[in-house]
């Protein structure tokens, strides 16, 4: 998942964070950095999970891109920090849940959150989001997404077929039975027109 559309969406839709939105994740640094302006959010793409292929002759896998957002709040007043967390969490849901980071993704969904740590100066809270998309194209006119699709794209176009039929019976008694006798009983062709 490209992180830039997520950052842009958060910066546009989360005024409480006042553009203190960045990427990366160093929990020790976030916990100890007392000069960091709060509230702040740090976004990371943390994993992609793949389902089993749903087809036999093409690739159709659902991939789930997982996204993590860590909120850093001033916890010098713990009750106020938890109240602020409650408000910010709702603001993040309004910004991300239902947002499509790209045309081929399903809308982003929320997958829960948890408290990472709290001390006298910092509260860190992690929120999980995910968005799914399909690996494997739907139409042959779409660009190849897998090696198999690329290989199929390299094949010549199907222009027609010629069928030659050598029937098993009646078989030539001088040859091994049963089996074709080597004489063509029927030949036909068909051309594909577009």
mmCIF file with all atom_site columns, C-alpha atoms in Angstrom:
data_model
loop_
_atom_site.group_PDB
_atom_site.id
_atom_site.type_symbol
_atom_site.label_atom_id
_atom_site.label_alt_id
_atom_site.label_comp_id
_atom_site.label_asym_id
_atom_site.label_entity_id
_atom_site.label_seq_id
_atom_site.pdbx_PDB_ins_code
_atom_site.Cartn_x
_atom_site.Cartn_y
_atom_site.Cartn_z
_atom_site.occupancy
_atom_site.B_iso_or_equiv
_atom_site.pdbx_formal_charge
_atom_site.auth_seq_id
_atom_site.auth_comp_id
_atom_site.auth_asym_id
_atom_site.auth_atom_id
_atom_site.pdbx_PDB_model_num
ATOM 1   C CA . UNK A 1 1   ? 0.000   0.000   0.000   1.00 0.00 ? 1   UNK A CA 1
ATOM 2   C CA . UNK A 1 2   ? 1.290   3.450   -0.852  1.00 0.00 ? 2   UNK A CA 1
ATOM 3   C CA . UNK A 1 3   ? 1.583   5.486   2.334   1.00 0.00 ? 3   UNK A CA 1
ATOM 4   C CA . UNK A 1 4   ? 1.310   8.925   0.676   1.00 0.00 ? 4   UNK A CA 1
ATOM 5   C CA . UNK A 1 5   ? -2.487  8.822   0.110   1.00 0.00 ? 5   UNK A CA 1
ATOM 6   C CA . UNK A 1 6   ? -2.943  7.807   3.757   1.00 0.00 ? 6   UNK A CA 1
ATOM 7   C CA . UNK A 1 7   ? -0.765  10.685  5.000   1.00 0.00 ? 7   UNK A CA 1
ATOM 8   C CA . UNK A 1 8   ? -2.574  13.159  2.747   1.00 0.00 ? 8   UNK A CA 1
ATOM 9   C CA . UNK A 1 9   ? -5.983  11.939  3.946   1.00 0.00 ? 9   UNK A CA 1
ATOM 10  C CA . UNK A 1 10  ? -4.956  12.201  7.599   1.00 0.00 ? 10  UNK A CA 1
ATOM 11  C CA . UNK A 1 11  ? -3.455  15.677  7.152   1.00 0.00 ? 11  UNK A CA 1
ATOM 12  C CA . UNK A 1 12  ? -6.598  16.871  5.367   1.00 0.00 ? 12  UNK A CA 1
ATOM 13  C CA . UNK A 1 13  ? -9.131  15.237  7.688   1.00 0.00 ? 13  UNK A CA 1
ATOM 14  C CA . UNK A 1 14  ? -7.553  15.346  11.167  1.00 0.00 ? 14  UNK A CA 1
ATOM 15  C CA . UNK A 1 15  ? -7.229  18.991  12.270  1.00 0.00 ? 15  UNK A CA 1
ATOM 16  C CA . UNK A 1 16  ? -6.611  17.975  15.909  1.00 0.00 ? 16  UNK A CA 1
ATOM 17  C CA . UNK A 1 17  ? -3.267  16.499  14.907  1.00 0.00 ? 17  UNK A CA 1
ATOM 18  C CA . UNK A 1 18  ? -2.212  19.863  13.391  1.00 0.00 ? 18  UNK A CA 1
ATOM 19  C CA . UNK A 1 19  ? -0.087  18.184  10.700  1.00 0.00 ? 19  UNK A CA 1
ATOM 20  C CA . UNK A 1 20  ? 1.981   16.298  13.294  1.00 0.00 ? 20  UNK A CA 1
ATOM 21  C CA . UNK A 1 21  ? 1.625   13.189  11.171  1.00 0.00 ? 21  UNK A CA 1
ATOM 22  C CA . UNK A 1 22  ? 4.634   11.225  10.001  1.00 0.00 ? 22  UNK A CA 1
ATOM 23  C CA . UNK A 1 23  ? 5.800   7.740   9.061   1.00 0.00 ? 23  UNK A CA 1
ATOM 24  C CA . UNK A 1 24  ? 8.017   5.347   10.926  1.00 0.00 ? 24  UNK A CA 1
ATOM 25  C CA . UNK A 1 25  ? 7.972   3.630   14.240  1.00 0.00 ? 25  UNK A CA 1
ATOM 26  C CA . UNK A 1 26  ? 10.577  3.747   17.002  1.00 0.00 ? 26  UNK A CA 1
ATOM 27  C CA . UNK A 1 27  ? 8.599   3.198   20.188  1.00 0.00 ? 27  UNK A CA 1
ATOM 28  C CA . UNK A 1 28  ? 11.527  3.834   22.514  1.00 0.00 ? 28  UNK A CA 1
ATOM 29  C CA . UNK A 1 29  ? 12.229  7.177   20.874  1.00 0.00 ? 29  UNK A CA 1
ATOM 30  C CA . UNK A 1 30  ? 8.548   8.160   20.905  1.00 0.00 ? 30  UNK A CA 1
ATOM 31  C CA . UNK A 1 31  ? 8.290   7.312   24.596  1.00 0.00 ? 31  UNK A CA 1
ATOM 32  C CA . UNK A 1 32  ? 11.390  9.244   25.621  1.00 0.00 ? 32  UNK A CA 1
ATOM 33  C CA . UNK A 1 33  ? 11.271  12.237  23.254  1.00 0.00 ? 33  UNK A CA 1
ATOM 34  C CA . UNK A 1 34  ? 9.943   15.049  25.441  1.00 0.00 ? 34  UNK A CA 1
ATOM 35  C CA . UNK A 1 35  ? 10.439  17.673  22.708  1.00 0.00 ? 35  UNK A CA 1
ATOM 36  C CA . UNK A 1 36  ? 7.978   15.966  20.347  1.00 0.00 ? 36  UNK A CA 1
ATOM 37  C CA . UNK A 1 37  ? 4.892   18.129  19.862  1.00 0.00 ? 37  UNK A CA 1
ATOM 38  C CA . UNK A 1 38  ? 1.736   16.285  20.842  1.00 0.00 ? 38  UNK A CA 1
ATOM 39  C CA . UNK A 1 39  ? -0.688  15.022  19.823  1.00 0.00 ? 39  UNK A CA 1
ATOM 40  C CA . UNK A 1 40  ? 1.199   13.291  17.028  1.00 0.00 ? 40  UNK A CA 1
ATOM 41  C CA . UNK A 1 41  ? 0.549   10.291  14.831  1.00 0.00 ? 41  UNK A CA 1
ATOM 42  C CA . UNK A 1 42  ? 3.007   7.899   13.216  1.00 0.00 ? 42  UNK A CA 1
ATOM 43  C CA . UNK A 1 43  ? 1.822   5.684   10.350  1.00 0.00 ? 43  UNK A CA 1
ATOM 44  C CA . UNK A 1 44  ? 3.433   2.431   9.172   1.00 0.00 ? 44  UNK A CA 1
ATOM 45  C CA . UNK A 1 45  ? 2.448   -0.269  6.719   1.00 0.00 ? 45  UNK A CA 1
ATOM 46  C CA . UNK A 1 46  ? 3.201   -3.339  8.813   1.00 0.00 ? 46  UNK A CA 1
ATOM 47  C CA . UNK A 1 47  ? 2.133   -6.458  6.900   1.00 0.00 ? 47  UNK A CA 1
ATOM 48  C CA . UNK A 1 48  ? 0.272   -8.001  4.031   1.00 0.00 ? 48  UNK A CA 1
ATOM 49  C CA . UNK A 1 49  ? -1.658  -11.222 4.438   1.00 0.00 ? 49  UNK A CA 1
ATOM 50  C CA . UNK A 1 50  ? -2.671  -13.420 1.512   1.00 0.00 ? 50  UNK A CA 1
ATOM 51  C CA . UNK A 1 51  ? -5.587  -15.810 1.240   1.00 0.00 ? 51  UNK A CA 1
ATOM 52  C CA . UNK A 1 52  ? -5.358  -19.106 -0.595  1.00 0.00 ? 52  UNK A CA 1
ATOM 53  C CA . UNK A 1 53  ? -5.820  -18.876 -4.366  1.00 0.00 ? 53  UNK A CA 1
ATOM 54  C CA . UNK A 1 54  ? -9.542  -19.171 -5.132  1.00 0.00 ? 54  UNK A CA 1
ATOM 55  C CA . UNK A 1 55  ? -9.141  -20.401 -8.741  1.00 0.00 ? 55  UNK A CA 1
ATOM 56  C CA . UNK A 1 56  ? -7.561  -23.342 -10.487 1.00 0.00 ? 56  UNK A CA 1
ATOM 57  C CA . UNK A 1 57  ? -6.428  -21.876 -13.796 1.00 0.00 ? 57  UNK A CA 1
ATOM 58  C CA . UNK A 1 58  ? -5.836  -18.192 -12.938 1.00 0.00 ? 58  UNK A CA 1
ATOM 59  C CA . UNK A 1 59  ? -4.617  -16.259 -9.916  1.00 0.00 ? 59  UNK A CA 1
ATOM 60  C CA . UNK A 1 60  ? -7.325  -14.825 -7.655  1.00 0.00 ? 60  UNK A CA 1
ATOM 61  C CA . UNK A 1 61  ? -5.937  -14.105 -4.202  1.00 0.00 ? 61  UNK A CA 1
ATOM 62  C CA . UNK A 1 62  ? -7.283  -11.623 -1.710  1.00 0.00 ? 62  UNK A CA 1
ATOM 63  C CA . UNK A 1 63  ? -4.463  -9.637  -0.140  1.00 0.00 ? 63  UNK A CA 1
ATOM 64  C CA . UNK A 1 64  ? -4.944  -7.698  3.075   1.00 0.00 ? 64  UNK A CA 1
ATOM 65  C CA . UNK A 1 65  ? -2.592  -4.760  3.606   1.00 0.00 ? 65  UNK A CA 1
ATOM 66  C CA . UNK A 1 66  ? -2.314  -3.946  7.312   1.00 0.00 ? 66  UNK A CA 1
ATOM 67  C CA . UNK A 1 67  ? -1.682  -0.421  8.502   1.00 0.00 ? 67  UNK A CA 1
ATOM 68  C CA . UNK A 1 68  ? -0.702  0.723   11.979  1.00 0.00 ? 68  UNK A CA 1
ATOM 69  C CA . UNK A 1 69  ? -1.113  4.182   13.438  1.00 0.00 ? 69  UNK A CA 1
ATOM 70  C CA . UNK A 1 70  ? 0.530   5.124   16.754  1.00 0.00 ? 70  UNK A CA 1
ATOM 71  C CA . UNK A 1 71  ? -0.808  8.135   18.614  1.00 0.00 ? 71  UNK A CA 1
ATOM 72  C CA . UNK A 1 72  ? 1.553   9.988   20.960  1.00 0.00 ? 72  UNK A CA 1
ATOM 73  C CA . UNK A 1 73  ? -0.172  12.114  23.595  1.00 0.00 ? 73  UNK A CA 1
ATOM 74  C CA . UNK A 1 74  ? 0.979   14.237  26.522  1.00 0.00 ? 74  UNK A CA 1
ATOM 75  C CA . UNK A 1 75  ? 0.086   12.257  29.639  1.00 0.00 ? 75  UNK A CA 1
ATOM 76  C CA . UNK A 1 76  ? 1.078   14.736  32.347  1.00 0.00 ? 76  UNK A CA 1
ATOM 77  C CA . UNK A 1 77  ? -2.656  14.696  33.121  1.00 0.00 ? 77  UNK A CA 1
ATOM 78  C CA . UNK A 1 78  ? -3.644  11.054  32.513  1.00 0.00 ? 78  UNK A CA 1
ATOM 79  C CA . UNK A 1 79  ? -7.417  11.601  32.600  1.00 0.00 ? 79  UNK A CA 1
ATOM 80  C CA . UNK A 1 80  ? -7.143  14.424  30.085  1.00 0.00 ? 80  UNK A CA 1
ATOM 81  C CA . UNK A 1 81  ? -4.892  12.251  27.882  1.00 0.00 ? 81  UNK A CA 1
ATOM 82  C CA . UNK A 1 82  ? -7.480  9.436   27.804  1.00 0.00 ? 82  UNK A CA 1
ATOM 83  C CA . UNK A 1 83  ? -10.249 11.922  26.976  1.00 0.00 ? 83  UNK A CA 1
ATOM 84  C CA . UNK A 1 84  ? -8.108  13.303  24.151  1.00 0.00 ? 84  UNK A CA 1
ATOM 85  C CA . UNK A 1 85  ? -7.428  9.746   22.968  1.00 0.00 ? 85  UNK A CA 1
ATOM 86  C CA . UNK A 1 86  ? -11.164 9.101   22.785  1.00 0.00 ? 86  UNK A CA 1
ATOM 87  C CA . UNK A 1 87  ? -11.694 12.195  20.596  1.00 0.00 ? 87  UNK A CA 1
ATOM 88  C CA . UNK A 1 88  ? -8.681  11.543  18.373  1.00 0.00 ? 88  UNK A CA 1
ATOM 89  C CA . UNK A 1 89  ? -9.656  7.934   17.819  1.00 0.00 ? 89  UNK A CA 1
ATOM 90  C CA . UNK A 1 90  ? -13.074 9.051   16.535  1.00 0.00 ? 90  UNK A CA 1
ATOM 91  C CA . UNK A 1 91  ? -11.418 11.654  14.298  1.00 0.00 ? 91  UNK A CA 1
ATOM 92  C CA . UNK A 1 92  ? -9.119  8.985   12.821  1.00 0.00 ? 92  UNK A CA 1
ATOM 93  C CA . UNK A 1 93  ? -12.089 6.697   12.146  1.00 0.00 ? 93  UNK A CA 1
ATOM 94  C CA . UNK A 1 94  ? -13.834 9.528   10.275  1.00 0.00 ? 94  UNK A CA 1
ATOM 95  C CA . UNK A 1 95  ? -10.675 10.083  8.245   1.00 0.00 ? 95  UNK A CA 1
ATOM 96  C CA . UNK A 1 96  ? -9.775  6.480   7.368   1.00 0.00 ? 96  UNK A CA 1
ATOM 97  C CA . UNK A 1 97  ? -12.685 4.046   7.750   1.00 0.00 ? 97  UNK A CA 1
ATOM 98  C CA . UNK A 1 98  ? -14.301 3.793   4.327   1.00 0.00 ? 98  UNK A CA 1
ATOM 99  C CA . UNK A 1 99  ? -11.446 5.646   2.560   1.00 0.00 ? 99  UNK A CA 1
ATOM 100 C CA . UNK A 1 100 ? -10.043 3.915   -0.543  1.00 0.00 ? 100 UNK A CA 1
ATOM 101 C CA . UNK A 1 101 ? -6.267  4.461   -0.749  1.00 0.00 ? 101 UNK A CA 1
ATOM 102 C CA . UNK A 1 102 ? -6.313  3.461   -4.428  1.00 0.00 ? 102 UNK A CA 1
ATOM 103 C CA . UNK A 1 103 ? -8.914  2.411   -7.004  1.00 0.00 ? 103 UNK A CA 1
ATOM 104 C CA . UNK A 1 104 ? -8.198  -1.326  -6.691  1.00 0.00 ? 104 UNK A CA 1
ATOM 105 C CA . UNK A 1 105 ? -8.525  -1.408  -2.885  1.00 0.00 ? 105 UNK A CA 1
ATOM 106 C CA . UNK A 1 106 ? -11.676 -2.058  -0.918  1.00 0.00 ? 106 UNK A CA 1
ATOM 107 C CA . UNK A 1 107 ? -12.398 0.695   1.620   1.00 0.00 ? 107 UNK A CA 1
ATOM 108 C CA . UNK A 1 108 ? -10.205 0.748   4.723   1.00 0.00 ? 108 UNK A CA 1
ATOM 109 C CA . UNK A 1 109 ? -11.603 -0.974  7.812   1.00 0.00 ? 109 UNK A CA 1
ATOM 110 C CA . UNK A 1 110 ? -10.729 -0.597  11.483  1.00 0.00 ? 110 UNK A CA 1
ATOM 111 C CA . UNK A 1 111 ? -9.270  -3.644  13.223  1.00 0.00 ? 111 UNK A CA 1
ATOM 112 C CA . UNK A 1 112 ? -8.917  -2.504  16.834  1.00 0.00 ? 112 UNK A CA 1
ATOM 113 C CA . UNK A 1 113 ? -6.407  -0.744  19.002  1.00 0.00 ? 113 UNK A CA 1
ATOM 114 C CA . UNK A 1 114 ? -4.483  -1.071  22.253  1.00 0.00 ? 114 UNK A CA 1
ATOM 115 C CA . UNK A 1 115 ? -2.518  0.909   24.751  1.00 0.00 ? 115 UNK A CA 1
ATOM 116 C CA . UNK A 1 116 ? 1.212   0.495   24.176  1.00 0.00 ? 116 UNK A CA 1
ATOM 117 C CA . UNK A 1 117 ? 2.495   2.396   27.184  1.00 0.00 ? 117 UNK A CA 1
ATOM 118 C CA . UNK A 1 118 ? 1.867   5.282   29.514  1.00 0.00 ? 118 UNK A CA 1
ATOM 119 C CA . UNK A 1 119 ? 4.255   7.090   31.824  1.00 0.00 ? 119 UNK A CA 1
ATOM 120 C CA . UNK A 1 120 ? 4.396   10.522  33.461  1.00 0.00 ? 120 UNK A CA 1
ATOM 121 C CA . UNK A 1 121 ? 4.961   12.318  30.160  1.00 0.00 ? 121 UNK A CA 1
ATOM 122 C CA . UNK A 1 122 ? 3.760   10.145  27.237  1.00 0.00 ? 122 UNK A CA 1
ATOM 123 C CA . UNK A 1 123 ? 0.800   7.956   26.313  1.00 0.00 ? 123 UNK A CA 1
ATOM 124 C CA . UNK A 1 124 ? 1.244   5.732   23.242  1.00 0.00 ? 124 UNK A CA 1
ATOM 125 C CA . UNK A 1 125 ? -1.791  4.083   21.682  1.00 0.00 ? 125 UNK A CA 1
ATOM 126 C CA . UNK A 1 126 ? -1.778  1.835   18.605  1.00 0.00 ? 126 UNK A CA 1
ATOM 127 C CA . UNK A 1 127 ? -4.674  1.585   16.120  1.00 0.00 ? 127 UNK A CA 1
ATOM 128 C CA . UNK A 1 128 ? -4.864  -1.122  13.442  1.00 0.00 ? 128 UNK A CA 1
ATOM 129 C CA . UNK A 1 129 ? -6.476  -0.651  10.029  1.00 0.00 ? 129 UNK A CA 1
ATOM 130 C CA . UNK A 1 130 ? -6.561  -2.804  6.903   1.00 0.00 ? 130 UNK A CA 1
ATOM 131 C CA . UNK A 1 131 ? -7.628  -2.701  3.260   1.00 0.00 ? 131 UNK A CA 1
ATOM 132 C CA . UNK A 1 132 ? -8.063  -5.605  0.874   1.00 0.00 ? 132 UNK A CA 1
ATOM 133 C CA . UNK A 1 133 ? -7.458  -5.986  -2.836  1.00 0.00 ? 133 UNK A CA 1
ATOM 134 C CA . UNK A 1 134 ? -7.316  -8.804  -5.355  1.00 0.00 ? 134 UNK A CA 1
ATOM 135 C CA . UNK A 1 135 ? -4.077  -10.129 -6.797  1.00 0.00 ? 135 UNK A CA 1
ATOM 136 C CA . UNK A 1 136 ? -4.899  -11.300 -10.306 1.00 0.00 ? 136 UNK A CA 1
ATOM 137 C CA . UNK A 1 137 ? -6.688  -9.314  -12.941 1.00 0.00 ? 137 UNK A CA 1
ATOM 138 C CA . UNK A 1 138 ? -10.366 -9.542  -13.805 1.00 0.00 ? 138 UNK A CA 1
ATOM 139 C CA . UNK A 1 139 ? -10.141 -8.801  -17.544 1.00 0.00 ? 139 UNK A CA 1
ATOM 140 C CA . UNK A 1 140 ? -7.530  -9.891  -20.062 1.00 0.00 ? 140 UNK A CA 1
ATOM 141 C CA . UNK A 1 141 ? -7.232  -6.240  -21.139 1.00 0.00 ? 141 UNK A CA 1
ATOM 142 C CA . UNK A 1 142 ? -5.946  -5.250  -17.666 1.00 0.00 ? 142 UNK A CA 1
ATOM 143 C CA . UNK A 1 143 ? -2.162  -5.193  -17.138 1.00 0.00 ? 143 UNK A CA 1
ATOM 144 C CA . UNK A 1 144 ? -0.569  -8.445  -15.958 1.00 0.00 ? 144 UNK A CA 1
ATOM 145 C CA . UNK A 1 145 ? -0.245  -8.744  -12.170 1.00 0.00 ? 145 UNK A CA 1
ATOM 146 C CA . UNK A 1 146 ? 1.371   -12.199 -11.975 1.00 0.00 ? 146 UNK A CA 1
ATOM 147 C CA . UNK A 1 147 ? 3.956   -14.227 -13.861 1.00 0.00 ? 147 UNK A CA 1
ATOM 148 C CA . UNK A 1 148 ? 1.231   -16.531 -15.237 1.00 0.00 ? 148 UNK A CA 1
ATOM 149 C CA . UNK A 1 149 ? -0.715  -13.574 -16.651 1.00 0.00 ? 149 UNK A CA 1
ATOM 150 C CA . UNK A 1 150 ? 2.463   -12.183 -18.212 1.00 0.00 ? 150 UNK A CA 1
ATOM 151 C CA . UNK A 1 151 ? 3.160   -15.575 -19.797 1.00 0.00 ? 151 UNK A CA 1
ATOM 152 C CA . UNK A 1 152 ? -0.384  -15.764 -21.197 1.00 0.00 ? 152 UNK A CA 1
ATOM 153 C CA . UNK A 1 153 ? -0.040  -12.239 -22.606 1.00 0.00 ? 153 UNK A CA 1
ATOM 154 C CA . UNK A 1 154 ? 3.002   -13.421 -24.594 1.00 0.00 ? 154 UNK A CA 1
ATOM 155 C CA . UNK A 1 155 ? 1.100   -16.162 -26.419 1.00 0.00 ? 155 UNK A CA 1
ATOM 156 C CA . UNK A 1 156 ? -0.049  -15.530 -29.997 1.00 0.00 ? 156 UNK A CA 1
ATOM 157 C CA . UNK A 1 157 ? -3.709  -14.727 -30.480 1.00 0.00 ? 157 UNK A CA 1
ATOM 158 C CA . UNK A 1 158 ? -6.082  -17.610 -31.121 1.00 0.00 ? 158 UNK A CA 1
ATOM 159 C CA . UNK A 1 159 ? -7.049  -17.315 -34.799 1.00 0.00 ? 159 UNK A CA 1
ATOM 160 C CA . UNK A 1 160 ? -8.602  -20.673 -35.557 1.00 0.00 ? 160 UNK A CA 1
ATOM 161 C CA . UNK A 1 161 ? -8.389  -24.443 -35.326 1.00 0.00 ? 161 UNK A CA 1
ATOM 162 C CA . UNK A 1 162 ? -8.109  -27.435 -37.645 1.00 0.00 ? 162 UNK A CA 1
ATOM 163 C CA . UNK A 1 163 ? -9.393  -30.782 -36.375 1.00 0.00 ? 163 UNK A CA 1
ATOM 164 C CA . UNK A 1 164 ? -8.355  -34.090 -37.978 1.00 0.00 ? 164 UNK A CA 1
ATOM 165 C CA . UNK A 1 165 ? -10.300 -37.159 -36.830 1.00 0.00 ? 165 UNK A CA 1
ATOM 166 C CA . UNK A 1 166 ? -9.014  -40.715 -37.072 1.00 0.00 ? 166 UNK A CA 1
ATOM 167 C CA . UNK A 1 167 ? -11.804 -42.845 -35.609 1.00 0.00 ? 167 UNK A CA 1
ATOM 168 C CA . UNK A 1 168 ? -10.922 -45.852 -33.461 1.00 0.00 ? 168 UNK A CA 1
ATOM 169 C CA . UNK A 1 169 ? -13.648 -48.078 -34.947 1.00 0.00 ? 169 UNK A CA 1
ATOM 170 C CA . UNK A 1 170 ? -13.746 -49.535 -37.460 1.00 0.00 ? 170 UNK A CA 1
ATOM 171 C CA . UNK A 1 171 ? -10.099 -50.339 -36.865 1.00 0.00 ? 171 UNK A CA 1
ATOM 172 C CA . UNK A 1 172 ? -7.752  -51.993 -39.358 1.00 0.00 ? 172 UNK A CA 1
ATOM 173 C CA . UNK A 1 173 ? -7.529  -55.678 -38.297 1.00 0.00 ? 173 UNK A CA 1
ATOM 174 C CA . UNK A 1 174 ? -3.851  -55.740 -39.340 1.00 0.00 ? 174 UNK A CA 1
ATOM 175 C CA . UNK A 1 175 ? -3.017  -53.095 -36.685 1.00 0.00 ? 175 UNK A CA 1
ATOM 176 C CA . UNK A 1 176 ? -3.095  -53.233 -32.895 1.00 0.00 ? 176 UNK A CA 1
ATOM 177 C CA . UNK A 1 177 ? -6.686  -53.201 -31.588 1.00 0.00 ? 177 UNK A CA 1
ATOM 178 C CA . UNK A 1 178 ? -8.299  -51.032 -30.426 1.00 0.00 ? 178 UNK A CA 1
ATOM 179 C CA . UNK A 1 179 ? -6.757  -47.933 -31.869 1.00 0.00 ? 179 UNK A CA 1
ATOM 180 C CA . UNK A 1 180 ? -6.769  -45.553 -34.792 1.00 0.00 ? 180 UNK A CA 1
ATOM 181 C CA . UNK A 1 181 ? -5.831  -47.018 -38.148 1.00 0.00 ? 181 UNK A CA 1
ATOM 182 C CA . UNK A 1 182 ? -4.011  -43.966 -39.504 1.00 0.00 ? 182 UNK A CA 1
ATOM 183 C CA . UNK A 1 183 ? -6.717  -43.014 -42.038 1.00 0.00 ? 183 UNK A CA 1
ATOM 184 C CA . UNK A 1 184 ? -8.403  -39.665 -41.529 1.00 0.00 ? 184 UNK A CA 1
ATOM 185 C CA . UNK A 1 185 ? -12.162 -40.026 -41.632 1.00 0.00 ? 185 UNK A CA 1
ATOM 186 C CA . UNK A 1 186 ? -12.934 -36.346 -41.055 1.00 0.00 ? 186 UNK A CA 1
ATOM 187 C CA . UNK A 1 187 ? -11.147 -32.963 -41.270 1.00 0.00 ? 187 UNK A CA 1
ATOM 188 C CA . UNK A 1 188 ? -12.655 -29.583 -40.541 1.00 0.00 ? 188 UNK A CA 1
ATOM 189 C CA . UNK A 1 189 ? -11.409 -26.065 -39.748 1.00 0.00 ? 189 UNK A CA 1
ATOM 190 C CA . UNK A 1 190 ? -12.819 -23.055 -38.030 1.00 0.00 ? 190 UNK A CA 1
ATOM 191 C CA . UNK A 1 191 ? -11.515 -19.487 -38.089 1.00 0.00 ? 191 UNK A CA 1
ATOM 192 C CA . UNK A 1 192 ? -12.070 -16.975 -35.316 1.00 0.00 ? 192 UNK A CA 1
ATOM 193 C CA . UNK A 1 193 ? -13.212 -13.591 -36.562 1.00 0.00 ? 193 UNK A CA 1
ATOM 194 C CA . UNK A 1 194 ? -13.318 -10.533 -34.391 1.00 0.00 ? 194 UNK A CA 1
#
